[in-house]
Amino acid sequence: MSSQFDIIHKDAAGRIGKLTTPHGVVETPTVMPVINPNIQTIKPSDMREFGAEILITNSYIIYRKEELREKALKGGLHALLDFDGPIMTDSGSFQLSVYGEVEVTNELIIDFQQKIGSDIGVPLDIPTPPDVSYERAKEEMDITIQRLKDARELVKGDMLLAGPVQGSTFRELREECARELSDVGFDVYPFGAVVPLMESYRYADLVDVIASAKKGLDPTAPVHLFGAGHPMMFALAVALGCDLFDSAAYALYAKDRRYITSRGTYHVDTLKYLPCSCPVCMAHSAEELKKAHNCTELLARHNLYVTFQEMREVKQAIWEGNLLELVEQRCRSHPRMLEALKQMYTYSPWLEECDPSSKSTFFYCGPESSKRPEVLRFNKQLERLTIKGSVLIRAYPTKKDSDYDNVLIFKPPLGSYPQELAEVYPFNAEVVRNPDYESLESAYMNTIRLVELNPDAKFTFLMQDKFEHPLMDRLRGMDNFMFFSSQKE
Ligand code: GUN
Ligand code: ZN
């Protein structure tokens, strides 16, 4: 038994997909607004206005309050919330992580979620926080895996079942947990207990958790990043292969008078202008918003608009094949996000396996672009590129270099490639004309490899001042390579 998840478009490890649930098909990546059954800043039935296709609520909160419990058991979850689309329910595990205990068992809460007609149910997993001892992480992970296996046996109807991946901040445990859950077979794989990492801006550690859990899963399985709702990190998490997000942030931030943007968060009282064109921001000045009697609701509405706007931007980027460019831009919003970007590219060998080989145009956005999967892929492909005879390496294509058997173009960060490939992705890259150190480093490393792999060819590099780099000494030391200085180029 596994869910129907069809992937229709890919970029990096990100994808646009269609997840089929009992109450309809959801297009991913998407955000599930969190509905608190007790407090509703915005009515569930209004959620489609913002772009929501699926909601998430908490079955434990419903279960604990007799009035809600009876209503849900009688009329069903969808009538209780007055929403006829897909609804996911969480189990109370988050309450477990905050309060240390809950008043339900795994069996009881799974049974309740089925009875009230949830579309996607979650067992009572243990959200082990970051930085605990290995022993504790492993012990709690093993309990979680056993509970998930029990839940798998208990679900008989058409409710999809989520299998949360735990393992704290141990990469090998995250991967192991994902692999074991994969063998059992769940419909959605949430990555759990990442909220503390996000709250403390540990985005580089979040990258490690996502990448290692992904490695243990079938790449075609749908993934939910539990508790992630800030639009600033959507591009990054989607590029690493997350499909579903949930946002309580829109309401929690609003309660704290905070105004979300895709670059970060403002306290509304510091705003002189409203940098947004949503219906709320077009109808109010910053002063009016601050003084409005319903400021919390207005902020929640604005927060939801920008949350879904960012997700559409991410989807369009996947569609166009420039998701990594969007990630590189978004990761400049905060230095801790920049750390995460660098960390993401340490996984380029894995990203390269997922990444489509042809897209629109590679745009160089900064030193980190030198570590993109495309640069690494070219390095791997060099093994299959045989170059013979006399070879000229230069910065620009030319028609009349008949003195040479081959002409290669040197374009940082890619390296040196046959000029016949100039229009082919990624060699059609738009790059800066004054390359930085990292970009030259990648380009020279790929060129050194090419020269090494073709010992019988004789390379002449038409040098320019802007290509100066310490790695040139490595090339100078090679027998079949020489630099030729030209003032004209
Ligand atoms: N909400 C946020 N994190 C978690 C988690 O790890 N497990 C569950 N069930 N819910 C969560
Ligand atoms: Zn707005």
PDB file of N, CA, C and O in Angstrom, residues 65-130:
ATOM      1  N   LYS A  65     -11.141  17.535  23.965  1.00  0.00           N
ATOM      2  CA  LYS A  65     -12.251  18.411  24.334  1.00  0.00           C
ATOM      3  C   LYS A  65     -13.557  17.719  23.950  1.00  0.00           C
ATOM      4  O   LYS A  65     -13.822  17.525  22.754  1.00  0.00           O
ATOM      5  N   GLU A  66     -14.324  17.344  24.952  1.00  0.00           N
ATOM      6  CA  GLU A  66     -15.478  16.485  24.716  1.00  0.00           C
ATOM      7  C   GLU A  66     -16.389  17.002  23.613  1.00  0.00           C
ATOM      8  O   GLU A  66     -16.816  16.250  22.738  1.00  0.00           O
ATOM      9  N   GLU A  67     -16.657  18.305  23.649  1.00  0.00           N
ATOM     10  CA  GLU A  67     -17.582  18.894  22.684  1.00  0.00           C
ATOM     11  C   GLU A  67     -17.077  18.695  21.254  1.00  0.00           C
ATOM     12  O   GLU A  67     -17.823  18.284  20.353  1.00  0.00           O
ATOM     13  N   LEU A  68     -15.768  18.966  21.051  1.00  0.00           N
ATOM     14  CA  LEU A  68     -15.176  18.790  19.726  1.00  0.00           C
ATOM     15  C   LEU A  68     -15.137  17.316  19.340  1.00  0.00           C
ATOM     16  O   LEU A  68     -15.413  16.936  18.205  1.00  0.00           O
ATOM     17  N   ARG A  69     -14.781  16.479  20.309  1.00  0.00           N
ATOM     18  CA  ARG A  69     -14.659  15.041  20.048  1.00  0.00           C
ATOM     19  C   ARG A  69     -15.987  14.461  19.575  1.00  0.00           C
ATOM     20  O   ARG A  69     -16.052  13.760  18.568  1.00  0.00           O
ATOM     21  N   GLU A  70     -17.070  14.795  20.293  1.00  0.00           N
ATOM     22  CA  GLU A  70     -18.383  14.241  19.940  1.00  0.00           C
ATOM     23  C   GLU A  70     -18.835  14.726  18.570  1.00  0.00           C
ATOM     24  O   GLU A  70     -19.359  13.979  17.762  1.00  0.00           O
ATOM     25  N   LYS A  71     -18.574  16.018  18.324  1.00  0.00           N
ATOM     26  CA  LYS A  71     -18.970  16.600  17.034  1.00  0.00           C
ATOM     27  C   LYS A  71     -18.219  15.924  15.895  1.00  0.00           C
ATOM     28  O   LYS A  71     -18.783  15.620  14.838  1.00  0.00           O
ATOM     29  N   ALA A  72     -16.902  15.700  16.109  1.00  0.00           N
ATOM     30  CA  ALA A  72     -16.073  15.092  15.065  1.00  0.00           C
ATOM     31  C   ALA A  72     -16.490  13.640  14.824  1.00  0.00           C
ATOM     32  O   ALA A  72     -16.544  13.187  13.682  1.00  0.00           O
ATOM     33  N   LEU A  73     -16.800  12.925  15.900  1.00  0.00           N
ATOM     34  CA  LEU A  73     -17.188  11.516  15.750  1.00  0.00           C
ATOM     35  C   LEU A  73     -18.550  11.398  15.064  1.00  0.00           C
ATOM     36  O   LEU A  73     -18.784  10.482  14.293  1.00  0.00           O
ATOM     37  N   LYS A  74     -19.412  12.370  15.331  1.00  0.00           N
ATOM     38  CA  LYS A  74     -20.765  12.330  14.773  1.00  0.00           C
ATOM     39  C   LYS A  74     -20.791  12.776  13.313  1.00  0.00           C
ATOM     40  O   LYS A  74     -21.248  12.064  12.438  1.00  0.00           O
ATOM     41  N   GLY A  75     -20.259  13.977  13.084  1.00  0.00           N
ATOM     42  CA  GLY A  75     -20.394  14.556  11.736  1.00  0.00           C
ATOM     43  C   GLY A  75     -19.130  14.471  10.896  1.00  0.00           C
ATOM     44  O   GLY A  75     -19.138  14.826   9.717  1.00  0.00           O
ATOM     45  N   GLY A  76     -18.045  14.052  11.510  1.00  0.00           N
ATOM     46  CA  GLY A  76     -16.788  13.958  10.768  1.00  0.00           C
ATOM     47  C   GLY A  76     -15.954  15.219  10.883  1.00  0.00           C
ATOM     48  O   GLY A  76     -16.455  16.306  11.198  1.00  0.00           O
ATOM     49  N   LEU A  77     -14.668  15.056  10.598  1.00  0.00           N
ATOM     50  CA  LEU A  77     -13.685  16.138  10.692  1.00  0.00           C
ATOM     51  C   LEU A  77     -13.990  17.276   9.705  1.00  0.00           C
ATOM     52  O   LEU A  77     -13.861  18.457  10.043  1.00  0.00           O
ATOM     53  N   HIS A  78     -14.419  16.910   8.501  1.00  0.00           N
ATOM     54  CA  HIS A  78     -14.633  17.927   7.466  1.00  0.00           C
ATOM     55  C   HIS A  78     -15.813  18.837   7.804  1.00  0.00           C
ATOM     56  O   HIS A  78     -15.765  20.031   7.535  1.00  0.00           O
ATOM     57  N   ALA A  79     -16.830  18.276   8.429  1.00  0.00           N
ATOM     58  CA  ALA A  79     -17.969  19.093   8.857  1.00  0.00           C
ATOM     59  C   ALA A  79     -17.562  19.958  10.056  1.00  0.00           C
ATOM     60  O   ALA A  79     -17.927  21.126  10.137  1.00  0.00           O
ATOM     61  N   LEU A  80     -16.773  19.379  10.944  1.00  0.00           N
ATOM     62  CA  LEU A  80     -16.326  20.118  12.134  1.00  0.00           C
ATOM     63  C   LEU A  80     -15.584  21.389  11.717  1.00  0.00           C
ATOM     64  O   LEU A  80     -15.793  22.464  12.283  1.00  0.00           O
ATOM     65  N   LEU A  81     -14.696  21.264  10.722  1.00  0.00           N
ATOM     66  CA  LEU A  81     -13.915  22.426  10.299  1.00  0.00           C
ATOM     67  C   LEU A  81     -14.597  23.217   9.177  1.00  0.00           C
ATOM     68  O   LEU A  81     -14.139  24.292   8.814  1.00  0.00           O
ATOM     69  N   ASP A  82     -15.681  22.668   8.622  1.00  0.00           N
ATOM     70  CA  ASP A  82     -16.350  23.281   7.481  1.00  0.00           C
ATOM     71  C   ASP A  82     -15.368  23.491   6.323  1.00  0.00           C
ATOM     72  O   ASP A  82     -15.163  24.596   5.832  1.00  0.00           O
ATOM     73  N   PHE A  83     -14.734  22.386   5.919  1.00  0.00           N
ATOM     74  CA  PHE A  83     -13.804  22.413   4.785  1.00  0.00           C
ATOM     75  C   PHE A  83     -13.938  21.071   4.078  1.00  0.00           C
ATOM     76  O   PHE A  83     -13.817  20.020   4.719  1.00  0.00           O
ATOM     77  N   ASP A  84     -14.215  21.090   2.771  1.00  0.00           N
ATOM     78  CA  ASP A  84     -14.476  19.813   2.092  1.00  0.00           C
ATOM     79  C   ASP A  84     -13.277  19.279   1.306  1.00  0.00           C
ATOM     80  O   ASP A  84     -13.380  18.288   0.605  1.00  0.00           O
ATOM     81  N   GLY A  85     -12.121  19.941   1.430  1.00  0.00           N
ATOM     82  CA  GLY A  85     -10.902  19.442   0.777  1.00  0.00           C
ATOM     83  C   GLY A  85     -10.123  18.533   1.714  1.00  0.00           C
ATOM     84  O   GLY A  85     -10.583  18.210   2.820  1.00  0.00           O
ATOM     85  N   PRO A  86      -8.928  18.124   1.304  1.00  0.00           N
ATOM     86  CA  PRO A  86      -8.107  17.229   2.136  1.00  0.00           C
ATOM     87  C   PRO A  86      -7.692  17.876   3.462  1.00  0.00           C
ATOM     88  O   PRO A  86      -7.368  19.065   3.500  1.00  0.00           O
ATOM     89  N   ILE A  87      -7.731  17.093   4.533  1.00  0.00           N
ATOM     90  CA  ILE A  87      -7.268  17.550   5.847  1.00  0.00           C
ATOM     91  C   ILE A  87      -6.334  16.491   6.445  1.00  0.00           C
ATOM     92  O   ILE A  87      -6.697  15.319   6.524  1.00  0.00           O
ATOM     93  N   MET A  88      -5.142  16.939   6.837  1.00  0.00           N
ATOM     94  CA  MET A  88      -4.210  16.069   7.544  1.00  0.00           C
ATOM     95  C   MET A  88      -4.404  16.295   9.037  1.00  0.00           C
ATOM     96  O   MET A  88      -4.763  17.402   9.449  1.00  0.00           O
ATOM     97  N   THR A  89      -4.207  15.263   9.851  1.00  0.00           N
ATOM     98  CA  THR A  89      -4.301  15.441  11.302  1.00  0.00           C
ATOM     99  C   THR A  89      -3.003  14.990  11.955  1.00  0.00           C
ATOM    100  O   THR A  89      -2.463  13.941  11.610  1.00  0.00           O
ATOM    101  N   ASP A  90      -2.528  15.798  12.889  1.00  0.00           N
ATOM    102  CA  ASP A  90      -1.363  15.384  13.685  1.00  0.00           C
ATOM    103  C   ASP A  90      -1.884  14.638  14.915  1.00  0.00           C
ATOM    104  O   ASP A  90      -3.082  14.630  15.205  1.00  0.00           O
ATOM    105  N   SER A  91      -0.971  14.027  15.662  1.00  0.00           N
ATOM    106  CA  SER A  91      -1.354  13.037  16.666  1.00  0.00           C
ATOM    107  C   SER A  91      -1.252  13.467  18.123  1.00  0.00           C
ATOM    108  O   SER A  91      -1.705  12.757  19.004  1.00  0.00           O
ATOM    109  N   GLY A  92      -0.599  14.616  18.383  1.00  0.00           N
ATOM    110  CA  GLY A  92      -0.337  14.953  19.783  1.00  0.00           C
ATOM    111  C   GLY A  92       1.130  14.770  20.129  1.00  0.00           C
ATOM    112  O   GLY A  92       1.549  15.023  21.256  1.00  0.00           O
ATOM    113  N   SER A  93       1.917  14.335  19.145  1.00  0.00           N
ATOM    114  CA  SER A  93       3.348  14.145  19.396  1.00  0.00           C
ATOM    115  C   SER A  93       4.035  15.458  19.738  1.00  0.00           C
ATOM    116  O   SER A  93       4.981  15.486  20.527  1.00  0.00           O
ATOM    117  N   PHE A  94       3.564  16.528  19.119  1.00  0.00           N
ATOM    118  CA  PHE A  94       4.203  17.818  19.380  1.00  0.00           C
ATOM    119  C   PHE A  94       3.945  18.228  20.831  1.00  0.00           C
ATOM    120  O   PHE A  94       4.845  18.711  21.520  1.00  0.00           O
ATOM    121  N   GLN A  95       2.719  17.970  21.317  1.00  0.00           N
ATOM    122  CA  GLN A  95       2.377  18.230  22.725  1.00  0.00           C
ATOM    123  C   GLN A  95       3.262  17.356  23.626  1.00  0.00           C
ATOM    124  O   GLN A  95       3.725  17.784  24.675  1.00  0.00           O
ATOM    125  N   LEU A  96       3.513  16.132  23.139  1.00  0.00           N
ATOM    126  CA  LEU A  96       4.393  15.220  23.868  1.00  0.00           C
ATOM    127  C   LEU A  96       5.783  15.835  24.017  1.00  0.00           C
ATOM    128  O   LEU A  96       6.405  15.782  25.078  1.00  0.00           O
ATOM    129  N   SER A  97       6.261  16.468  22.936  1.00  0.00           N
ATOM    130  CA  SER A  97       7.606  17.038  22.981  1.00  0.00           C
ATOM    131  C   SER A  97       7.665  18.297  23.847  1.00  0.00           C
ATOM    132  O   SER A  97       8.704  18.618  24.403  1.00  0.00           O
ATOM    133  N   VAL A  98       6.530  18.989  23.984  1.00  0.00           N
ATOM    134  CA  VAL A  98       6.522  20.220  24.781  1.00  0.00           C
ATOM    135  C   VAL A  98       6.221  19.918  26.256  1.00  0.00           C
ATOM    136  O   VAL A  98       6.874  20.443  27.152  1.00  0.00           O
ATOM    137  N   TYR A  99       5.222  19.043  26.507  1.00  0.00           N
ATOM    138  CA  TYR A  99       4.786  18.799  27.893  1.00  0.00           C
ATOM    139  C   TYR A  99       5.337  17.510  28.494  1.00  0.00           C
ATOM    140  O   TYR A  99       5.114  17.220  29.663  1.00  0.00           O
ATOM    141  N   GLY A 100       6.013  16.685  27.691  1.00  0.00           N
ATOM    142  CA  GLY A 100       6.618  15.467  28.210  1.00  0.00           C
ATOM    143  C   GLY A 100       5.685  14.271  28.283  1.00  0.00           C
ATOM    144  O   GLY A 100       6.124  13.146  28.417  1.00  0.00           O
ATOM    145  N   GLU A 101       4.356  14.524  28.216  1.00  0.00           N
ATOM    146  CA  GLU A 101       3.439  13.382  28.188  1.00  0.00           C
ATOM    147  C   GLU A 101       2.130  13.772  27.528  1.00  0.00           C
ATOM    148  O   GLU A 101       1.806  14.942  27.413  1.00  0.00           O
ATOM    149  N   VAL A 102       1.399  12.755  27.085  1.00  0.00           N
ATOM    150  CA  VAL A 102       0.065  12.977  26.518  1.00  0.00           C
ATOM    151  C   VAL A 102      -0.884  11.931  27.080  1.00  0.00           C
ATOM    152  O   VAL A 102      -0.453  10.910  27.606  1.00  0.00           O
ATOM    153  N   GLU A 103      -2.206  12.202  26.950  1.00  0.00           N
ATOM    154  CA  GLU A 103      -3.206  11.317  27.569  1.00  0.00           C
ATOM    155  C   GLU A 103      -3.764  10.274  26.610  1.00  0.00           C
ATOM    156  O   GLU A 103      -4.842   9.751  26.837  1.00  0.00           O
ATOM    157  N   VAL A 104      -3.054  10.033  25.512  1.00  0.00           N
ATOM    158  CA  VAL A 104      -3.552   9.031  24.563  1.00  0.00           C
ATOM    159  C   VAL A 104      -2.451   8.033  24.230  1.00  0.00           C
ATOM    160  O   VAL A 104      -1.278   8.305  24.443  1.00  0.00           O
ATOM    161  N   THR A 105      -2.863   6.888  23.700  1.00  0.00           N
ATOM    162  CA  THR A 105      -1.891   5.918  23.194  1.00  0.00           C
ATOM    163  C   THR A 105      -1.854   6.039  21.668  1.00  0.00           C
ATOM    164  O   THR A 105      -2.751   6.625  21.060  1.00  0.00           O
ATOM    165  N   ASN A 106      -0.830   5.416  21.104  1.00  0.00           N
ATOM    166  CA  ASN A 106      -0.698   5.375  19.657  1.00  0.00           C
ATOM    167  C   ASN A 106      -1.939   4.740  19.018  1.00  0.00           C
ATOM    168  O   ASN A 106      -2.525   5.298  18.084  1.00  0.00           O
ATOM    169  N   GLU A 107      -2.376   3.603  19.564  1.00  0.00           N
ATOM    170  CA  GLU A 107      -3.507   2.874  18.998  1.00  0.00           C
ATOM    171  C   GLU A 107      -4.767   3.718  19.040  1.00  0.00           C
ATOM    172  O   GLU A 107      -5.507   3.809  18.055  1.00  0.00           O
ATOM    173  N   LEU A 108      -4.991   4.374  20.212  1.00  0.00           N
ATOM    174  CA  LEU A 108      -6.210   5.162  20.368  1.00  0.00           C
ATOM    175  C   LEU A 108      -6.249   6.327  19.382  1.00  0.00           C
ATOM    176  O   LEU A 108      -7.265   6.569  18.730  1.00  0.00           O
ATOM    177  N   ILE A 109      -5.128   7.022  19.222  1.00  0.00           N
ATOM    178  CA  ILE A 109      -5.162   8.245  18.402  1.00  0.00           C
ATOM    179  C   ILE A 109      -5.223   7.902  16.907  1.00  0.00           C
ATOM    180  O   ILE A 109      -5.846   8.617  16.117  1.00  0.00           O
ATOM    181  N   ILE A 110      -4.632   6.761  16.521  1.00  0.00           N
ATOM    182  CA  ILE A 110      -4.747   6.319  15.124  1.00  0.00           C
ATOM    183  C   ILE A 110      -6.207   5.943  14.818  1.00  0.00           C
ATOM    184  O   ILE A 110      -6.778   6.334  13.802  1.00  0.00           O
ATOM    185  N   ASP A 111      -6.803   5.215  15.753  1.00  0.00           N
ATOM    186  CA  ASP A 111      -8.196   4.799  15.597  1.00  0.00           C
ATOM    187  C   ASP A 111      -9.112   6.022  15.496  1.00  0.00           C
ATOM    188  O   ASP A 111      -9.996   6.089  14.644  1.00  0.00           O
ATOM    189  N   PHE A 112      -8.854   7.017  16.359  1.00  0.00           N
ATOM    190  CA  PHE A 112      -9.672   8.237  16.350  1.00  0.00           C
ATOM    191  C   PHE A 112      -9.540   8.986  15.024  1.00  0.00           C
ATOM    192  O   PHE A 112     -10.534   9.446  14.457  1.00  0.00           O
ATOM    193  N   GLN A 113      -8.317   9.087  14.524  1.00  0.00           N
ATOM    194  CA  GLN A 113      -8.114   9.802  13.248  1.00  0.00           C
ATOM    195  C   GLN A 113      -8.863   9.111  12.103  1.00  0.00           C
ATOM    196  O   GLN A 113      -9.442   9.770  11.235  1.00  0.00           O
ATOM    197  N   GLN A 114      -8.871   7.786  12.129  1.00  0.00           N
ATOM    198  CA  GLN A 114      -9.626   7.058  11.094  1.00  0.00           C
ATOM    199  C   GLN A 114     -11.120   7.303  11.244  1.00  0.00           C
ATOM    200  O   GLN A 114     -11.823   7.526  10.272  1.00  0.00           O
ATOM    201  N   LYS A 115     -11.594   7.263  12.499  1.00  0.00           N
ATOM    202  CA  LYS A 115     -13.037   7.396  12.744  1.00  0.00           C
ATOM    203  C   LYS A 115     -13.575   8.761  12.329  1.00  0.00           C
ATOM    204  O   LYS A 115     -14.707   8.874  11.885  1.00  0.00           O
ATOM    205  N   ILE A 116     -12.778   9.811  12.507  1.00  0.00           N
ATOM    206  CA  ILE A 116     -13.291  11.144  12.166  1.00  0.00           C
ATOM    207  C   ILE A 116     -13.055  11.477  10.688  1.00  0.00           C
ATOM    208  O   ILE A 116     -13.458  12.525  10.214  1.00  0.00           O
ATOM    209  N   GLY A 117     -12.407  10.576   9.954  1.00  0.00           N
ATOM    210  CA  GLY A 117     -12.290  10.755   8.503  1.00  0.00           C
ATOM    211  C   GLY A 117     -11.138  11.629   8.060  1.00  0.00           C
ATOM    212  O   GLY A 117     -11.247  12.355   7.057  1.00  0.00           O
ATOM    213  N   SER A 118     -10.026  11.538   8.771  1.00  0.00           N
ATOM    214  CA  SER A 118      -8.842  12.288   8.357  1.00  0.00           C
ATOM    215  C   SER A 118      -8.331  11.765   7.011  1.00  0.00           C
ATOM    216  O   SER A 118      -8.453  10.583   6.707  1.00  0.00           O
ATOM    217  N   ASP A 119      -7.774  12.651   6.206  1.00  0.00           N
ATOM    218  CA  ASP A 119      -7.203  12.220   4.921  1.00  0.00           C
ATOM    219  C   ASP A 119      -5.799  11.664   5.085  1.00  0.00           C
ATOM    220  O   ASP A 119      -5.411  10.734   4.389  1.00  0.00           O
ATOM    221  N   ILE A 120      -5.033  12.275   5.978  1.00  0.00           N
ATOM    222  CA  ILE A 120      -3.672  11.789   6.258  1.00  0.00           C
ATOM    223  C   ILE A 120      -3.504  11.756   7.771  1.00  0.00           C
ATOM    224  O   ILE A 120      -3.596  12.789   8.431  1.00  0.00           O
ATOM    225  N   GLY A 121      -3.281  10.581   8.325  1.00  0.00           N
ATOM    226  CA  GLY A 121      -3.117  10.438   9.769  1.00  0.00           C
ATOM    227  C   GLY A 121      -1.655  10.297  10.141  1.00  0.00           C
ATOM    228  O   GLY A 121      -0.822   9.898   9.336  1.00  0.00           O
ATOM    229  N   VAL A 122      -1.370  10.667  11.410  1.00  0.00           N
ATOM    230  CA  VAL A 122       0.002  10.578  11.916  1.00  0.00           C
ATOM    231  C   VAL A 122       0.001   9.753  13.202  1.00  0.00           C
ATOM    232  O   VAL A 122      -0.782  10.028  14.109  1.00  0.00           O
ATOM    233  N   PRO A 123       0.861   8.738  13.315  1.00  0.00           N
ATOM    234  CA  PRO A 123       0.972   7.981  14.571  1.00  0.00           C
ATOM    235  C   PRO A 123       1.606   8.845  15.670  1.00  0.00           C
ATOM    236  O   PRO A 123       2.034   9.969  15.427  1.00  0.00           O
ATOM    237  N   LEU A 124       1.676   8.270  16.867  1.00  0.00           N
ATOM    238  CA  LEU A 124       2.243   8.995  18.006  1.00  0.00           C
ATOM    239  C   LEU A 124       3.761   8.785  18.036  1.00  0.00           C
ATOM    240  O   LEU A 124       4.278   8.014  18.841  1.00  0.00           O
ATOM    241  N   ASP A 125       4.458   9.479  17.131  1.00  0.00           N
ATOM    242  CA  ASP A 125       5.920   9.383  17.078  1.00  0.00           C
ATOM    243  C   ASP A 125       6.536  10.185  18.214  1.00  0.00           C
ATOM    244  O   ASP A 125       5.860  10.996  18.848  1.00  0.00           O
ATOM    245  N   ILE A 126       7.820   9.966  18.480  1.00  0.00           N
ATOM    246  CA  ILE A 126       8.508  10.730  19.536  1.00  0.00           C
ATOM    247  C   ILE A 126       9.444  11.742  18.874  1.00  0.00           C
ATOM    248  O   ILE A 126      10.443  11.358  18.261  1.00  0.00           O
ATOM    249  N   PRO A 127       9.114  13.047  18.995  1.00  0.00           N
ATOM    250  CA  PRO A 127       9.974  14.063  18.390  1.00  0.00           C
ATOM    251  C   PRO A 127      11.212  14.315  19.264  1.00  0.00           C
ATOM    252  O   PRO A 127      11.217  15.195  20.109  1.00  0.00           O
ATOM    253  N   THR A 128      12.255  13.543  19.012  1.00  0.00           N
ATOM    254  CA  THR A 128      13.498  13.686  19.784  1.00  0.00           C
ATOM    255  C   THR A 128      14.197  14.987  19.392  1.00  0.00           C
ATOM    256  O   THR A 128      14.484  15.200  18.221  1.00  0.00           O
ATOM    257  N   PRO A 129      14.476  15.857  20.386  1.00  0.00           N
ATOM    258  CA  PRO A 129      15.078  17.155  20.057  1.00  0.00           C
ATOM    259  C   PRO A 129      16.525  17.024  19.554  1.00  0.00           C
ATOM    260  O   PRO A 129      17.126  15.961  19.685  1.00  0.00           O
ATOM    261  N   PRO A 130      17.095  18.116  19.021  1.00  0.00           N
ATOM    262  CA  PRO A 130      18.492  18.096  18.573  1.00  0.00           C
ATOM    263  C   PRO A 130      19.449  17.892  19.744  1.00  0.00           C
ATOM    264  O   PRO A 130      19.104  18.180  20.897  1.00  0.00           O
TER     265      PRO A 130
END
